[in-house]
Coordinates of C-alpha atoms and ligand atoms in Angstrom, one line a residue:
M380 CA 0.0 0.0 0.0
A381 CA 1.6 3.2 -1.1
N382 CA 0.9 5.5 1.8
I383 CA 2.5 8.8 2.8
Q384 CA 4.0 7.1 5.8
E385 CA 6.5 5.4 3.5
S386 CA 8.2 8.6 2.5
S387 CA 11.4 9.3 4.4
R388 CA 9.9 12.3 6.3
G389 CA 7.2 10.2 7.8
G390 CA 3.5 11.2 7.9
F391 CA 0.3 10.6 9.6
S392 CA -1.3 7.3 8.5
N393 CA -4.6 9.0 7.6
K394 CA -6.7 12.1 8.1
L395 CA -8.1 10.9 11.5
G396 CA -4.5 10.4 12.7
F397 CA -3.7 14.0 11.7
V398 CA -6.9 15.4 13.3
L399 CA -6.2 13.6 16.5
A400 CA -2.6 14.6 16.7
A401 CA -3.4 18.2 15.9
A402 CA -6.2 18.2 18.4
G403 CA -3.7 16.6 20.8
S404 CA -1.4 19.5 20.2
A405 CA -4.2 22.0 20.7
V406 CA -5.7 20.4 23.8
G407 CA -3.4 20.7 26.7
L408 CA -2.6 22.8 29.7
G409 CA -3.9 25.8 27.7
N410 CA -7.4 24.5 28.0
I411 CA -7.4 23.2 31.5
W412 CA -4.7 25.2 33.3
K413 CA -4.5 28.5 31.4
F414 CA -8.1 29.1 30.2
P415 CA -9.8 29.1 33.6
F416 CA -7.3 31.5 35.2
E417 CA -7.4 33.8 32.2
V418 CA -11.2 33.8 32.4
S419 CA -11.0 34.5 36.1
D420 CA -8.5 37.3 35.8
G421 CA -10.3 38.6 32.7
G422 CA -13.6 39.2 34.4
G423 CA -15.6 36.0 33.5
G424 CA -18.3 35.8 30.8
A425 CA -17.1 38.8 28.8
F426 CA -13.7 37.2 28.3
V427 CA -15.3 33.9 27.2
V428 CA -17.4 35.7 24.6
M429 CA -14.3 37.4 23.2
Y430 CA -12.3 34.3 23.2
L431 CA -15.0 32.4 21.3
A432 CA -15.3 35.2 18.8
F433 CA -11.6 35.3 18.2
C434 CA -11.4 31.5 17.8
F435 CA -14.1 31.2 15.2
M436 CA -13.7 34.5 13.3
L437 CA -9.9 35.0 13.3
C438 CA -8.2 31.9 14.3
F439 CA -10.0 29.5 11.9
P440 CA -8.8 31.3 8.8
V441 CA -5.2 31.5 10.1
M442 CA -5.3 27.8 11.0
M443 CA -6.4 27.0 7.4
A444 CA -3.5 29.1 6.1
E445 CA -0.9 27.4 8.3
I446 CA -2.1 23.9 7.5
A447 CA -2.4 24.6 3.8
L448 CA 1.1 26.0 3.6
G449 CA 2.5 23.0 5.4
R450 CA 0.8 20.5 3.2
K451 CA 1.6 22.3 0.0
T452 CA 5.3 22.6 0.7
N453 CA 5.9 19.5 2.8
K454 CA 8.3 21.4 4.9
N455 CA 9.0 22.7 8.4
A456 CA 7.9 26.2 9.6
V457 CA 11.0 27.9 8.1
G458 CA 11.5 25.9 5.0
A459 CA 7.9 26.2 4.0
F460 CA 8.3 29.8 2.9
A461 CA 11.4 29.2 0.8
E462 CA 9.9 26.1 -0.8
N463 CA 6.9 28.1 -1.7
G464 CA 9.2 30.5 -3.6
H465 CA 9.4 33.3 -1.0
K466 CA 12.7 32.9 0.8
K467 CA 12.6 36.4 2.1
W468 CA 9.6 35.5 4.2
A469 CA 11.4 32.7 6.0
P470 CA 12.0 35.0 9.1
I471 CA 8.3 34.4 10.0
G472 CA 9.3 30.8 10.4
I473 CA 12.3 31.7 12.6
L474 CA 10.0 33.7 14.8
A475 CA 7.8 30.6 15.0
V476 CA 10.6 28.4 16.0
L477 CA 11.6 30.9 18.6
S478 CA 8.1 31.2 20.0
G479 CA 7.6 27.4 20.1
S480 CA 10.9 26.9 21.9
L481 CA 10.2 29.7 24.5
I482 CA 6.7 28.3 25.1
L483 CA 8.0 24.8 25.6
S484 CA 10.6 26.0 28.1
F485 CA 7.9 27.1 30.6
Y486 CA 5.2 24.7 29.5
N487 CA 7.4 21.8 30.5
V488 CA 7.7 23.3 34.0
V489 CA 3.9 23.5 34.4
A490 CA 3.6 20.0 33.0
G491 CA 6.0 19.0 35.8
W492 CA 3.6 20.5 38.4
A493 CA 0.8 18.4 36.9
L494 CA 2.9 15.3 37.2
G495 CA 3.8 16.2 40.8
Y496 CA 0.2 16.7 41.6
A497 CA -0.8 13.3 40.3
W498 CA 1.6 11.9 42.9
E499 CA 0.2 14.1 45.7
M500 CA -3.4 13.2 44.9
F501 CA -2.7 9.5 44.8
S502 CA -1.0 9.8 48.2
G503 CA -4.1 11.6 49.5
N504 CA -2.3 14.9 50.2
F505 CA -5.2 17.1 49.4
S506 CA -3.9 19.9 51.5
V507 CA -1.2 20.6 48.9
G508 CA -3.9 22.9 47.3
Q509 CA -3.4 25.4 50.2
H510 CA 0.4 25.1 49.9
F511 CA 0.8 25.7 46.2
G512 CA 3.4 28.4 46.8
E513 CA 5.6 26.0 48.7
F514 CA 5.1 23.3 46.2
V515 CA 6.3 25.4 43.3
G516 CA 9.1 26.8 45.5
N517 CA 10.5 23.4 46.0
W518 CA 12.8 23.2 43.1
H519 CA 14.1 19.7 43.8
I520 CA 10.8 18.2 43.1
N521 CA 10.2 20.5 40.2
M522 CA 13.5 19.7 38.7
A523 CA 12.7 16.0 39.0
T524 CA 9.3 16.2 37.4
S525 CA 10.2 18.5 34.6
T526 CA 13.3 16.5 33.7
A527 CA 11.1 13.4 33.6
F528 CA 8.6 15.2 31.4
M529 CA 11.1 16.5 28.9
F530 CA 12.7 13.1 28.8
V531 CA 9.4 11.5 27.7
T532 CA 8.7 14.3 25.2
I533 CA 12.1 13.7 23.6
F534 CA 11.6 10.0 23.6
I535 CA 8.3 10.3 21.7
V536 CA 9.5 12.9 19.3
A537 CA 12.5 10.8 18.5
K538 CA 10.2 7.9 17.5
G539 CA 8.7 10.0 14.8
V540 CA 5.4 11.2 13.7
S541 CA 3.1 8.3 13.3
G542 CA 4.9 5.9 15.7
G543 CA 4.7 7.9 18.9
I544 CA 2.6 11.0 18.6
E545 CA -0.4 9.5 16.8
K546 CA -0.7 6.3 18.9
A547 CA -0.6 8.1 22.2
S548 CA -3.2 10.7 21.1
K549 CA -5.7 8.0 20.0
I550 CA -6.2 6.5 23.5
L551 CA -5.5 9.3 25.9
M552 CA -7.5 12.2 24.5
P553 CA -10.8 10.5 24.7
S554 CA -10.1 9.3 28.3
L555 CA -9.4 12.9 29.3
L556 CA -12.6 14.1 27.7
F557 CA -14.6 11.4 29.5
L558 CA -13.0 12.3 32.9
I559 CA -13.6 16.1 32.5
L560 CA -17.2 15.5 31.5
A561 CA -17.8 13.3 34.6
L562 CA -16.1 15.9 36.8
M563 CA -18.1 18.7 35.3
T564 CA -21.3 16.8 36.0
Y565 CA -20.3 16.4 39.6
S566 CA -19.2 20.0 40.0
L567 CA -22.5 21.3 38.8
T568 CA -24.3 19.5 41.6
Q569 CA -22.2 21.3 44.3
E570 CA -23.8 24.0 46.4
G571 CA -23.1 27.4 45.0
A572 CA -22.1 26.0 41.6
M573 CA -24.7 28.1 39.8
E574 CA -23.1 31.4 40.9
G575 CA -19.9 30.1 39.2
V576 CA -21.8 29.2 36.1
K577 CA -23.3 32.7 36.0
F578 CA -19.9 34.4 36.4
Y579 CA -18.6 32.2 33.6
L580 CA -21.5 32.4 31.2
I581 CA -23.2 35.8 31.7
P582 CA -21.0 38.4 30.2
D583 CA -20.6 41.7 32.0
F584 CA -19.6 43.9 29.2
S585 CA -18.3 46.6 31.5
E586 CA -15.5 44.2 32.2
I587 CA -14.2 44.5 28.6
T588 CA -11.0 46.4 28.5
F589 CA -8.2 46.4 26.0
E590 CA -6.3 44.0 28.4
T591 CA -9.2 41.6 28.3
A592 CA -9.2 41.7 24.5
Y593 CA -5.6 40.9 24.1
G594 CA -5.6 38.3 26.8
A595 CA -8.5 36.6 25.0
M596 CA -6.6 36.8 21.7
G597 CA -3.4 35.4 23.2
Q598 CA -5.3 32.7 24.8
A599 CA -7.1 31.7 21.6
F600 CA -3.8 31.5 19.7
F601 CA -2.1 29.6 22.5
S602 CA -4.9 27.2 22.9
L603 CA -5.1 26.4 19.2
S604 CA -1.3 26.0 18.9
L605 CA -1.5 28.8 16.4
G606 CA 1.0 31.4 15.2
M607 CA 4.1 29.4 15.8
G608 CA 4.3 27.0 13.0
A609 CA 3.0 23.9 14.8
L610 CA 0.3 23.6 12.2
I611 CA 2.6 24.3 9.3
T612 CA 4.8 21.5 10.6
Y613 CA 1.9 19.1 11.2
G614 CA 0.2 20.2 8.0
S615 CA 3.3 19.0 6.2
Y616 CA 2.5 15.5 7.2
V617 CA -1.1 15.5 5.9
G618 CA -2.2 13.6 2.9
K619 CA -2.7 15.6 -0.3
R620 CA -6.3 14.5 -0.8
D621 CA -7.6 15.0 2.7
N622 CA -10.3 17.5 3.3
M623 CA -8.6 20.3 5.2
V624 CA -11.7 22.3 5.9
S625 CA -13.4 19.5 7.9
A626 CA -10.1 18.6 9.6
T627 CA -9.6 22.1 10.7
S628 CA -13.2 22.5 11.9
M629 CA -12.8 19.3 14.0
I630 CA -9.6 20.5 15.6
L631 CA -11.1 23.8 16.5
L632 CA -14.3 22.4 17.9
A633 CA -12.4 19.8 20.0
D634 CA -10.2 22.5 21.4
V635 CA -12.8 25.0 22.2
G636 CA -15.2 22.3 23.4
I637 CA -12.7 21.0 26.0
A638 CA -11.8 24.5 27.2
F639 CA -15.4 25.3 27.6
I640 CA -16.2 22.2 29.6
A641 CA -13.1 22.6 31.7
G642 CA -14.2 26.2 32.5
L643 CA -17.7 25.0 33.5
M644 CA -16.1 22.5 35.8
M645 CA -13.6 24.9 37.3
F646 CA -16.0 27.8 38.0
S647 CA -18.5 25.5 39.7
F648 CA -15.8 24.2 41.9
I649 CA -14.3 27.7 42.6
F650 CA -17.6 29.2 43.7
S651 CA -18.8 26.2 45.6
Q652 CA -15.6 26.3 47.6
G653 CA -15.9 30.1 48.1
L654 CA -12.6 30.7 46.4
Q655 CA -13.8 33.3 43.9
G656 CA -12.3 36.7 43.7
Q657 CA -8.9 35.6 44.9
G658 CA -7.3 36.2 41.5
G659 CA -5.9 32.6 41.2
G660 CA -3.4 33.3 38.5
A661 CA -1.2 30.5 37.3
G662 CA -2.0 28.5 40.5
L663 CA -5.7 28.4 40.0
I664 CA -6.4 24.8 39.1
F665 CA -3.7 23.7 41.5
T666 CA -5.3 25.5 44.5
V667 CA -8.9 24.7 43.7
L668 CA -8.9 21.1 42.5
P669 CA -7.4 19.3 45.5
G670 CA -10.3 20.5 47.7
A671 CA -12.8 19.4 45.0
F672 CA -11.2 15.9 44.9
E673 CA -11.2 15.7 48.7
S674 CA -15.0 16.4 48.7
I675 CA -15.5 13.3 46.5
G676 CA -14.3 11.1 49.3
P677 CA -11.0 9.9 50.9
I678 CA -10.4 6.9 48.6
L679 CA -12.4 7.8 45.4
G680 CA -11.0 11.4 45.6
R681 CA -7.5 10.1 45.6
I682 CA -8.1 7.9 42.6
I683 CA -10.1 10.4 40.6
G684 CA -7.7 13.2 41.5
G685 CA -4.7 11.1 40.7
F686 CA -6.1 10.0 37.3
F687 CA -7.1 13.6 36.5
F688 CA -3.6 14.9 36.9
V689 CA -2.2 11.8 35.0
L690 CA -4.4 12.5 32.1
L691 CA -3.7 16.2 32.3
S692 CA 0.0 15.4 32.0
F693 CA -0.8 13.2 29.0
A694 CA -2.7 16.1 27.4
A695 CA 0.3 18.3 28.1
L696 CA 2.5 15.7 26.5
T697 CA 0.8 15.7 23.2
S698 CA 1.3 19.4 23.2
T699 CA 4.9 19.4 24.3
V700 CA 5.5 16.9 21.5
S701 CA 4.2 19.3 19.0
L702 CA 6.1 22.2 20.5
L703 CA 9.4 20.3 20.2
E704 CA 8.5 19.0 16.7
V705 CA 8.7 22.6 15.4
P706 CA 12.3 23.4 16.1
V707 CA 13.3 19.8 15.5
S708 CA 11.9 19.5 12.0
Y709 CA 13.5 22.8 11.3
V710 CA 16.9 21.6 12.3
V711 CA 16.4 18.2 10.6
D712 CA 15.3 19.7 7.3
E713 CA 17.5 22.7 7.1
F714 CA 20.8 21.6 8.7
E715 CA 20.6 17.9 7.7
V716 CA 21.1 16.8 11.3
R717 CA 19.9 13.2 12.0
R718 CA 16.5 13.3 13.7
N719 CA 17.6 11.5 16.8
R720 CA 20.5 13.8 17.4
A721 CA 18.5 16.9 16.7
V722 CA 15.7 15.9 19.1
W723 CA 18.2 15.3 22.0
I724 CA 20.1 18.5 21.4
V725 CA 17.2 20.8 20.9
G726 CA 15.2 19.2 23.8
F727 CA 18.1 19.6 26.1
V728 CA 18.8 23.3 25.3
I729 CA 15.1 24.1 25.8
F730 CA 15.1 22.3 29.0
L731 CA 18.0 24.3 30.3
F732 CA 16.2 27.5 29.3
G733 CA 13.2 26.4 31.4
I734 CA 15.2 26.3 34.6
P735 CA 14.9 30.0 35.3
S736 CA 11.1 29.6 35.0
M737 CA 11.4 26.9 37.7
L738 CA 13.5 29.0 40.0
G739 CA 11.4 32.1 39.6
N740 CA 8.7 30.9 42.0
G741 CA 10.4 32.1 45.1
T742 CA 13.7 30.1 44.9
V743 CA 15.9 32.7 43.4
D744 CA 15.0 36.3 43.8
F745 CA 16.5 37.5 40.5
F746 CA 14.2 35.2 38.5
T747 CA 11.2 35.8 40.9
N748 CA 11.3 39.6 40.4
F749 CA 12.7 39.4 37.0
V750 CA 11.4 42.4 35.1
H751 CA 9.4 45.5 36.1
Y752 CA 7.4 46.6 33.1
H753 CA 7.2 50.3 32.7
G754 CA 4.3 51.7 34.8
A755 CA 3.4 48.3 36.3
E756 CA 2.8 47.9 40.0
K757 CA 4.8 44.8 40.6
A758 CA 7.7 43.0 39.0
V759 CA 6.8 39.8 37.1
N760 CA 8.7 36.5 37.4
F761 CA 10.7 34.9 34.6
M762 CA 7.9 32.5 33.6
D763 CA 5.3 35.2 33.3
F764 CA 7.7 37.3 31.3
I765 CA 8.3 34.5 28.8
E766 CA 4.6 33.8 28.7
D767 CA 3.8 37.5 28.0
L768 CA 6.4 37.7 25.3
A769 CA 5.9 34.4 23.5
S770 CA 2.3 33.6 24.0
D771 CA 0.6 37.0 24.2
T772 CA 2.8 38.9 21.8
F773 CA 4.7 36.5 19.4
L774 CA 1.7 34.3 18.6
P775 CA -0.7 37.0 17.4
L776 CA 2.3 38.6 15.6
G777 CA 3.0 35.2 13.9
G778 CA -0.7 34.9 13.0
F779 CA -0.7 38.4 11.6
L780 CA 2.4 37.6 9.4
V781 CA 1.0 34.3 8.2
A782 CA -2.3 36.0 7.2
V783 CA -0.5 38.8 5.3
Y784 CA 1.8 36.3 3.7
T785 CA -1.0 34.0 2.6
A786 CA -3.3 36.8 1.3
Y787 CA -0.8 39.1 -0.4
V788 CA 2.4 37.1 -1.2
W789 CA 1.3 33.5 -1.7
R790 CA -2.1 35.0 -2.8
G791 CA -5.6 34.0 -2.1
D792 CA -6.3 32.0 -5.3
K793 CA -3.2 29.8 -4.8
F794 CA -4.2 29.2 -1.2
K795 CA -7.7 28.3 -2.4
E796 CA -6.3 25.9 -5.0
E797 CA -4.4 24.0 -2.2
V798 CA -7.5 23.8 0.0
E799 CA -9.6 22.7 -3.0
K800 CA -7.5 19.6 -3.4
G801 CA -9.5 17.9 -0.8
N802 CA -12.6 20.1 -0.9
P803 CA -13.5 21.2 -4.5
E804 CA -16.4 23.3 -3.3
F805 CA -14.3 25.5 -1.0
G806 CA -13.8 28.5 -3.3
N807 CA -17.5 29.0 -3.9
S808 CA -18.7 28.3 -0.4
L809 CA -19.5 31.0 2.1
M810 CA -16.8 29.6 4.3
G811 CA -14.2 29.9 1.5
K812 CA -15.2 33.4 0.7
Y813 CA -15.1 34.4 4.4
T814 CA -11.7 32.7 4.9
I815 CA -10.2 34.7 2.1
F816 CA -11.8 37.9 3.3
A817 CA -10.6 37.4 6.8
L818 CA -7.0 36.6 5.7
K819 CA -7.0 39.7 3.5
F820 CA -8.6 42.3 5.7
L821 CA -9.9 41.2 9.1
A822 CA -6.9 39.3 10.4
P823 CA -4.2 41.8 9.3
L824 CA -6.2 44.7 10.7
I825 CA -7.2 43.2 14.1
L826 CA -4.1 41.1 14.7
G827 CA -1.8 43.8 13.6
S828 CA -3.3 46.5 15.8
I829 CA -3.7 44.2 18.8
T830 CA -0.1 43.2 18.6
I831 CA 1.2 46.8 18.4
V832 CA -1.1 48.0 21.2
T833 CA -0.2 45.0 23.4
I834 CA 3.5 45.7 23.1
L835 CA 3.1 49.3 23.9
S836 CA 0.8 48.9 26.8
K837 CA 2.1 45.7 28.4
F838 CA 5.8 46.3 28.3
F839 CA 6.0 50.1 28.1
G840 CA 3.0 51.3 29.9
I841 CA 1.8 53.4 27.0
H842 CA -1.9 53.1 26.8
L843 CA -3.4 54.2 23.5
I844 CA -6.7 52.6 24.2
G845 CA -8.7 51.8 27.4
Ligands
LIG1411 N1 -2.2 24.5 22.5 C1 -1.4 23.9 23.6 C2 -2.3 24.0 24.8 O1 -3.3 24.5 24.8 C3 -0.1 24.6 23.8 C4 0.6 24.8 22.6 C5 0.9 26.1 22.1 C6 1.1 23.7 21.8 C7 1.5 26.3 20.9 C8 1.7 23.9 20.6 C9 1.9 25.2 20.2 O2 -1.9 23.5 25.9

């Protein structure tokens, strides 16, 4: 059977494999760890509405553009531009490789927390929720868990696309979905849960500020693994005749759906435990969930809590794998380094760069109070700085550049031609027309202005709006 897997670069065995792996990349800590605390800090329902609007109206077209570019060129995030005949645009790919590497450096640390929490829950240490600060300040444990995590990521990426990534996604993602649905059902029955649901679902539009808007935008990109070449890279392994439109829709729906359910679960728990209004920040799920598991019962709570964090770690793993794949495929394709060697070297360097994120939670003062943005009240730690830079700034910037590139350099009709290979109706459909319109006008305008205003207001305290 002549299948794409037989080419030397490897490939997904079929469309379902691609969809699951890309959904595996999208679904991760972004949905379950980051989304709830962003919603909480961003004022609740109003943030959710903006996030959904960004996902469907702006991110969808940019996702299509990334996947199409990857499939057309069969290349990594940097090589894709040159292969398409526009070498000058390759710096977009370099920015993507940089963003992916920066994100992986701190993501791996948070994934280590999830792994550590699985252990805590299985051993029945529910009180760890009240001692989250001490937990993240204990760098011995964090070093051990994040080393383990990076090690497994490297191992899977070294095994190649269909061998490791695809197989793992197929079993673990459905299990996670099942567990979150069960927990959501349980959380909704708790006393006070409805207040949480109201906070989450009823938008208070007076909460909308420019900060909320760019937070929602950054979150949408982060959660969809967009703006950093992951989808160019994964797209390069997709079969030529697959229907990209339906594949992209499925990935988007899976990602948004899981974030939405996770939010419902979290806000019911937060309000039923009276923890609202404490501005959870990055520690939100880690402070709230142990108490929720404890309420399930001493034995069952341990088991469910333990499995929850194990599955969360697996969800994170399918994301770290895609994060590492971006710089690795770049190094393999462009510098002709053997895959195995590239994976180990790149993984190790990124791991080292993550150490300051680990030490910035109280262990080392320099990394804890790392930068003081102009006009800000407090200094931010190293991890928050990298997050602000890579996820809130570089990802929308990457998305902006991909949209401009696709619409004006590669050009709309060529892009359409590529998509039509698996979906001949695309060009004439409403979705097709909208996608091209969004890439030409909407995405450059909104993403471009949000990026500029974000940089000015976040880092330099210059507030042009709001
Ligand atoms: N989308 C992943 C998550 O939500 C994180 C990620 C970002 C993965 C960018 C790949 C690229 O957890």
